[in-house]
Tab-separated table of C-alpha atoms in Angstrom:
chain	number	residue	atom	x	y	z
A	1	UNK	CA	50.026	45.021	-1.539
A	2	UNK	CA	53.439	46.938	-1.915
A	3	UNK	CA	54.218	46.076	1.586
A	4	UNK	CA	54.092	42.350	1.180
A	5	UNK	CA	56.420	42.789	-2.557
A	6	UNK	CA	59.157	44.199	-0.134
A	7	UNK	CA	59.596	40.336	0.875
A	8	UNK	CA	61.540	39.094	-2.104
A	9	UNK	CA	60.526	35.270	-1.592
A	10	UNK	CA	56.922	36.078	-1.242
A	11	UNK	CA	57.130	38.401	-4.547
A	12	UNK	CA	58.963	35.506	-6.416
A	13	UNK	CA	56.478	32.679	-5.186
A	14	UNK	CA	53.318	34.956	-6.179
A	15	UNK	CA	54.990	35.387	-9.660
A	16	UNK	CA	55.133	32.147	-10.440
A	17	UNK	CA	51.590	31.008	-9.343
A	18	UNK	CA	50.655	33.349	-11.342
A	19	UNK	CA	52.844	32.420	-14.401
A	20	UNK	CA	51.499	28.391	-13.625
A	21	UNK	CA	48.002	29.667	-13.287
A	22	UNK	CA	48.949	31.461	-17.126
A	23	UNK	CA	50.743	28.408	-18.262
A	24	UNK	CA	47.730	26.051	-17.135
A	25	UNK	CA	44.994	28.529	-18.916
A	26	UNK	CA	47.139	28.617	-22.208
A	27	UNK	CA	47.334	24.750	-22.128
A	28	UNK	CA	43.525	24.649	-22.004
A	29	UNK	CA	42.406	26.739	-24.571
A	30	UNK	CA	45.439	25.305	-26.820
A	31	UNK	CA	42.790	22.142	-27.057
A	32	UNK	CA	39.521	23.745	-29.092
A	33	UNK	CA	42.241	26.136	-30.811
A	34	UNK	CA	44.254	23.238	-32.217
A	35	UNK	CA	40.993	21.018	-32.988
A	36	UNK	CA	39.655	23.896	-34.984
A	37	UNK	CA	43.046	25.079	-37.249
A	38	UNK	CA	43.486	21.333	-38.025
A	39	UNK	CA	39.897	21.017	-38.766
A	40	UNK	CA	40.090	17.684	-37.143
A	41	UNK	CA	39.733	15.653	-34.003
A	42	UNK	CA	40.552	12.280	-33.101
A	43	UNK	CA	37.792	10.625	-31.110
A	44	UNK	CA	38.286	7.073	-29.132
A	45	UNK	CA	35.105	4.730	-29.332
A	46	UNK	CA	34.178	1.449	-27.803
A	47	UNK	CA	31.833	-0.645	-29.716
A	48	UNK	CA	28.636	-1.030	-28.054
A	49	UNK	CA	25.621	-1.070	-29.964
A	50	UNK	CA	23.386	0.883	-30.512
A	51	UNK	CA	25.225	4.230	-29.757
A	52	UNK	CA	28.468	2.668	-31.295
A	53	UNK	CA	28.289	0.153	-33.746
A	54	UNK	CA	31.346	-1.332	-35.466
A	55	UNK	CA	31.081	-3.372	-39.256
A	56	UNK	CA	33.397	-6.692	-38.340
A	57	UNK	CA	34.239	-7.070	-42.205
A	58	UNK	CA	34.530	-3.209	-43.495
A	59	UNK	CA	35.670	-1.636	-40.176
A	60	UNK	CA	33.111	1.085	-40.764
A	61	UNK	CA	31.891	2.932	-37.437
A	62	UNK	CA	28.190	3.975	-37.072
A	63	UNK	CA	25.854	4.091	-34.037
A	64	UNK	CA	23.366	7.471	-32.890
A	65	UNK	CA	26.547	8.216	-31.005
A	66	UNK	CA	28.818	8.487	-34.272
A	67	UNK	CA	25.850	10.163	-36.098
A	68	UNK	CA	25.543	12.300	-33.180
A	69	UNK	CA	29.231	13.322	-32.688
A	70	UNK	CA	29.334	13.486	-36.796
A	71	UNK	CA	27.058	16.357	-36.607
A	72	UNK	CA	28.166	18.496	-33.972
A	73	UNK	CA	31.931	18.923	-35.872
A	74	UNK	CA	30.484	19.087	-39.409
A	75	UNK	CA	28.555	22.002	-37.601
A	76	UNK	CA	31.857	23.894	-36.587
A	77	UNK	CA	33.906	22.306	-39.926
A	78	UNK	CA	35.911	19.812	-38.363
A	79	UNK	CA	36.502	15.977	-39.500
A	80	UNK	CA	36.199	13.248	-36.733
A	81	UNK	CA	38.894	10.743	-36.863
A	82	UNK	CA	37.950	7.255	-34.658
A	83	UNK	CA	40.332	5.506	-32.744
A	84	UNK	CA	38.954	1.982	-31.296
A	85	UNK	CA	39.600	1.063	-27.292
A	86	UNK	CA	38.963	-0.321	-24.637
A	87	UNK	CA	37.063	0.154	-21.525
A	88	UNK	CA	40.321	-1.126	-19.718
A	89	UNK	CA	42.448	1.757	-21.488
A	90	UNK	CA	40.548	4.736	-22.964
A	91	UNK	CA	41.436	7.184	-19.683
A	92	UNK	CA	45.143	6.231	-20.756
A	93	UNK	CA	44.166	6.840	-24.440
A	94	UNK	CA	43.215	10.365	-23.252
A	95	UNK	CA	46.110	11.010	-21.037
A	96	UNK	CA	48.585	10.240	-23.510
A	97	UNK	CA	46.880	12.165	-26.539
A	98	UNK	CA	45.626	9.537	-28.449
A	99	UNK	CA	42.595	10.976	-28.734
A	100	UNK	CA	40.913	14.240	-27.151
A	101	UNK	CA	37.615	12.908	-26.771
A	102	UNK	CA	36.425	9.892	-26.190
A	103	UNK	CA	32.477	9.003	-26.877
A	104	UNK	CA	31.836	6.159	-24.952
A	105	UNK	CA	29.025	6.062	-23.525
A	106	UNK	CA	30.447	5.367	-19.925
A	107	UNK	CA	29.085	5.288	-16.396
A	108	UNK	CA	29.787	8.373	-14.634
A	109	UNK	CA	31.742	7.161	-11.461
A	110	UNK	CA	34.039	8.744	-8.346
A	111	UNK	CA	36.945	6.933	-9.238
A	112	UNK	CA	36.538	7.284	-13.295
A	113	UNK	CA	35.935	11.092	-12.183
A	114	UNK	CA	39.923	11.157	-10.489
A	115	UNK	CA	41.260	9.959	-14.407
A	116	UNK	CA	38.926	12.182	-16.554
A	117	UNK	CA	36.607	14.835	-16.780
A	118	UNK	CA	32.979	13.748	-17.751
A	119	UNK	CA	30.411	15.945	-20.181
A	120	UNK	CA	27.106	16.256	-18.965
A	121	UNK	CA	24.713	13.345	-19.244
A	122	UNK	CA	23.472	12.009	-22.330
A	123	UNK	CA	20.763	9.786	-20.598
A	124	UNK	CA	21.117	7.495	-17.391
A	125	UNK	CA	21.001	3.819	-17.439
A	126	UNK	CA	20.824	1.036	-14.952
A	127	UNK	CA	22.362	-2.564	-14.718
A	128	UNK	CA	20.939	-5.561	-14.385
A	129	UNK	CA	22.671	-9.490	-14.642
A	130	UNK	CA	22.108	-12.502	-16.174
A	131	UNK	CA	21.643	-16.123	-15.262
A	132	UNK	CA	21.023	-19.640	-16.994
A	133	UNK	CA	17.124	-20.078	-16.961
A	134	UNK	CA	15.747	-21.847	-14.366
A	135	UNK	CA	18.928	-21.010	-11.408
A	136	UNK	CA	16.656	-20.228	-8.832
A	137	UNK	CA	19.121	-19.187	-6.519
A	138	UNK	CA	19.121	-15.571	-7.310
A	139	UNK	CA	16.158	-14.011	-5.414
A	140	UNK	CA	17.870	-10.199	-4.261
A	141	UNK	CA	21.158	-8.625	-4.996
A	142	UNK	CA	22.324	-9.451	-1.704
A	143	UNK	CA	22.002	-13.545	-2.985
A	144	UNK	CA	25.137	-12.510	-5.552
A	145	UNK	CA	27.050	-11.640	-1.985
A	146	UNK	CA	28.457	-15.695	-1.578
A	147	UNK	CA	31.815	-17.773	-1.257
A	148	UNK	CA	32.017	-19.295	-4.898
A	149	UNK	CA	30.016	-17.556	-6.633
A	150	UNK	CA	31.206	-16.472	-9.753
A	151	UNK	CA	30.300	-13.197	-11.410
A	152	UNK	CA	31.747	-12.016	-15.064
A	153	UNK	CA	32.304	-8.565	-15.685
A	154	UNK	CA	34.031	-6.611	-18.351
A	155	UNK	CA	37.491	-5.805	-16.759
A	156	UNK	CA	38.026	-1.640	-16.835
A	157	UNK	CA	34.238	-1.468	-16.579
A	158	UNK	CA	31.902	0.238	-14.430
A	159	UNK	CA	30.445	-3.152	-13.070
A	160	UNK	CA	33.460	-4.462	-11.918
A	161	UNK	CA	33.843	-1.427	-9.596
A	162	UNK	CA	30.590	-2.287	-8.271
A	163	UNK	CA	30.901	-5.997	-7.647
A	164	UNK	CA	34.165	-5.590	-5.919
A	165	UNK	CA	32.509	-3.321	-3.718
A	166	UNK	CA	29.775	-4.941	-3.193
A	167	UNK	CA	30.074	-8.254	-3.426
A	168	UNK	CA	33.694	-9.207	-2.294
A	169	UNK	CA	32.796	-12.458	-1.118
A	170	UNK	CA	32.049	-13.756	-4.771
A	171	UNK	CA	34.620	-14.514	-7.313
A	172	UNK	CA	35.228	-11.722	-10.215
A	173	UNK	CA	36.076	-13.102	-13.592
A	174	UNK	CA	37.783	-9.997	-15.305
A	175	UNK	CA	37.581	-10.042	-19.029
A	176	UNK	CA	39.843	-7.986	-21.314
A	177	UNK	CA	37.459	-7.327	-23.959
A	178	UNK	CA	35.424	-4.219	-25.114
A	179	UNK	CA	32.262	-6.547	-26.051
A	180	UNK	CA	29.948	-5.553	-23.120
A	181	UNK	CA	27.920	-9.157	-23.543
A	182	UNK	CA	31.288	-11.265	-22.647
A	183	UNK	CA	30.010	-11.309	-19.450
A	184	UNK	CA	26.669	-13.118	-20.382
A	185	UNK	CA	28.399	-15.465	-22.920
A	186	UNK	CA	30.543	-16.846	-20.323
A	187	UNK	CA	26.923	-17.610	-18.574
A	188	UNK	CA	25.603	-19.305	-21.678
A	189	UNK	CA	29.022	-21.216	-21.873
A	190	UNK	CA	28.820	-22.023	-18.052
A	191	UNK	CA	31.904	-20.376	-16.883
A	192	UNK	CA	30.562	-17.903	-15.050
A	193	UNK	CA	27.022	-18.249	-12.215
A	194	UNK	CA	26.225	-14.066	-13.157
A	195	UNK	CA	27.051	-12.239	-15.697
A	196	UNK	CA	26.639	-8.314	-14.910
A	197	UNK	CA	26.696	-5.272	-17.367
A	198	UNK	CA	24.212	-2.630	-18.331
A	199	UNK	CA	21.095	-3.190	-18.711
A	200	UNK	CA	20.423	-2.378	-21.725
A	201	UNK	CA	22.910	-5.130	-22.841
A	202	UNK	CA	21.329	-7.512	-21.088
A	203	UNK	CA	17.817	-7.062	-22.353
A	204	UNK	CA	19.264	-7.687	-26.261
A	205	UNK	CA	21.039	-10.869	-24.945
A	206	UNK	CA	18.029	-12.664	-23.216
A	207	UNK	CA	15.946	-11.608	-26.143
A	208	UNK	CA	18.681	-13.657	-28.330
A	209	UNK	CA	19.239	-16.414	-26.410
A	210	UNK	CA	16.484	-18.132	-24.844
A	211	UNK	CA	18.818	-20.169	-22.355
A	212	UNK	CA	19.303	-17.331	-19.889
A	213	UNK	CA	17.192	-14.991	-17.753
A	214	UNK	CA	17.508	-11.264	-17.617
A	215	UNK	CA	16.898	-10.777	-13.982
A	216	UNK	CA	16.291	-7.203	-13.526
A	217	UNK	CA	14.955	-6.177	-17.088
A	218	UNK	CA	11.922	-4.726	-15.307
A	219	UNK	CA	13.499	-2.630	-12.519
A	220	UNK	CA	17.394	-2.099	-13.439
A	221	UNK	CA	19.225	-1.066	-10.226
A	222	UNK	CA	22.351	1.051	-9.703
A	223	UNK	CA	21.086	3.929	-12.481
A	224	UNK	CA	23.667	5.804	-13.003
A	225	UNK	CA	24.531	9.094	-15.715
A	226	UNK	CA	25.988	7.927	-19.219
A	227	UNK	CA	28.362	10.615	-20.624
A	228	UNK	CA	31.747	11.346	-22.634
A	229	UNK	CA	35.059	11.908	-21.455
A	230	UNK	CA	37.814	14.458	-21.654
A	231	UNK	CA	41.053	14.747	-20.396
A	232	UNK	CA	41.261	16.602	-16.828
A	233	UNK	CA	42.341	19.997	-18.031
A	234	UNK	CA	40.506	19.835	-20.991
A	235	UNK	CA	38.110	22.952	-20.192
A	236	UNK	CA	37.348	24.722	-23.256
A	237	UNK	CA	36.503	21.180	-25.493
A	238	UNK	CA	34.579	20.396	-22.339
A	239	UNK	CA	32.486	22.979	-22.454
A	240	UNK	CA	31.833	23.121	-26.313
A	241	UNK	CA	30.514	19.120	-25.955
A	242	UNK	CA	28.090	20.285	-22.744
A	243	UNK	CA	26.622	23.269	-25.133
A	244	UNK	CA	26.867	20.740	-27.850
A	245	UNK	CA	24.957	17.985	-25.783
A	246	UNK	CA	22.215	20.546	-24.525
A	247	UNK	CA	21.865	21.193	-27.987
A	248	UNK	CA	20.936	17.809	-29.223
A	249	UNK	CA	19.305	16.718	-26.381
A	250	UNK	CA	16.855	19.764	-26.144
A	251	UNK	CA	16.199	20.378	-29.973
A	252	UNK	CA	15.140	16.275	-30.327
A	253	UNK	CA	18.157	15.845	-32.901
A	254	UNK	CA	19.396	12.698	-30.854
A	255	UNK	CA	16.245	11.055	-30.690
A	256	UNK	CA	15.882	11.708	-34.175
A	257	UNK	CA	19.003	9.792	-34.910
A	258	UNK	CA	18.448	7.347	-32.343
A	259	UNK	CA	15.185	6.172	-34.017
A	260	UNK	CA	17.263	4.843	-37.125
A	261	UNK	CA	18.411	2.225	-34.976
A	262	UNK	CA	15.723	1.119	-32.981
A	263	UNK	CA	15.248	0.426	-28.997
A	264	UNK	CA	18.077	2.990	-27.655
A	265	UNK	CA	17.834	1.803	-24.097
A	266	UNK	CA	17.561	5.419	-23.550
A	267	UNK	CA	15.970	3.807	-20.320
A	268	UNK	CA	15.537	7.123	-18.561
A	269	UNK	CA	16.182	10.501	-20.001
A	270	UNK	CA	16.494	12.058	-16.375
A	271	UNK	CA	16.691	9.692	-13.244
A	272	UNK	CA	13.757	9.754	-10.404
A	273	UNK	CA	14.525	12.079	-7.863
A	274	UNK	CA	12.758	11.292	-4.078
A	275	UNK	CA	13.666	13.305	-1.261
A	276	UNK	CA	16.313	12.543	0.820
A	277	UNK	CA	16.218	10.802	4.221
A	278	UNK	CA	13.546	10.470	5.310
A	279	UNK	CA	9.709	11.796	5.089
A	280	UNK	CA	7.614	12.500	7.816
A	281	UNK	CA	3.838	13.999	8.327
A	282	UNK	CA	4.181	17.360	10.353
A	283	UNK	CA	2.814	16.785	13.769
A	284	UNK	CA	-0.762	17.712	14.443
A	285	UNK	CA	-1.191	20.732	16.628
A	286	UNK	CA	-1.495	20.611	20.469
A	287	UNK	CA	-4.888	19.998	21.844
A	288	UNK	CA	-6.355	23.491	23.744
């Protein structure tokens, strides 16, 4: 080691990684120290029932998310604060400190995963899309895939990622709302052929309005892992909310909650795992 020190540029650039790789730790664990000498953290929220539910006339927040995220910080002494966004804007609300945490129950994605840092799961869910009853044009996934076809989606959300993807040739209607049934209502109001969010979503719809048709409520497709967000960096709060999640996941507290408020759409608490590639019998031996 001495002989490399003897190259004063080399000695300078190791000191400062190592003062930057200081620097970056301190920043980090500045996050959980603050949260717990203020006794207080602000958390951003989307409302989307029934993990977040919002009052329209008293502004009151509840939801088996809130209760959930309630008891973890009464648990350690600290006060949630609730900041409302969007799906369009909470990775911003993080970056800029509006909020350290934000309990959305969001789809876990690559390109969400280059903005924040997700928790562990809280359960997986699929999506599925809805039609006006009696469009018989909608047979496969692949029958979305067509010039003039229009397809609403909630703009910032997880299902516009996949319809641009996979269905370019249709037309995306973006909408710059955080109520995840837009897309259906613009169905019901005939603005829009599909309307695509979770699935979960799109079971309470068709159950409220008999004019549509929840095409996959049966078989959702696309399941993907619902979970918070931090801010990339954010390594000590990230792992106190993965303990915390194991915690009330595994003891049944979340279920307990969840109960209060009905179906969950807690679809799938893990998702079906089948082996990769695929599966062949082993050949039979050689005849002698």
């Amino acid at each position: 080691m001495k002989k490399y020190l003897r190259h004063p540029l080399l000695a300078a650039s190791l000191m400062a990684a190592c003062i930057v790789a200081a620097n970056v730790q301190t920043a980090a664990a500045q996050v959980m120290d603050r949260i717990l000498k203020d006794k207080s953290i602000k958390i951003g929220y989307i409302p989307s029932p029934p993990g977040t539910i919002k009052d329209p006339a008293s502004g009151e927040v509840k939801g088996y998310y809130v209760d959930g995220v309630r008891y973890i910080f009464k648990t350690i002494g600290v006060e949630p604060v609730f900041v409302e966004t969007t799906w369009a804007n909470f990775a911003a609300g993080l970056q800029s400190g509006q909020f350290d945490l934000s309990m959305a129950g969001t789809f876990a994605t690559i390109q969400r995963a280059a903005a924040v840092e997700f928790t562990k799961p809280i359960h997986y869910l699929g999506y599925s899309a809805i039609v006006k009853k009696g469009d018989e044009r909608f047979k496969a996934l692949s029958d979305f895939n067509k010039d003039g076809l229009k397809i609403a989606v909630v703009q910032g959300g997880a299902a516009q990622e996949y319809v641009k993807e996979n269905f370019p040739n249709a037309t995306v209607v973006a909408l710059g709302t955080g109520n995840l049934t837009a897309p259906f209502m613009e169905v019901s109001a005939g603005r829009a052929d599909v309307g695509i969010e979770d699935a979960w979503q799109a079971r309470r719809y068709a159950s409220q309005q008999p004019g549509v048709t929840d095409l996959f409520q049966d078989n959702p497709y696309n399941l993907l892992p619902i979970a918070w967000t931090v801010k990339r960096g954010n390594q000590d709060l990230l792992n106190f909310m993965n303990t915390a999640i194991d915690f009330m996941l595994l003891t049944g507290r979340w279920e307990r909650m969840a109960n209060t408020y009905g179906m969950t759409g807690r679809f799938y608490d893990r998702p079906g795992l089948t082996p990769f590639g695929t599966v062949t019998e082993a050949p039979a031996p050689a005849a002698k």
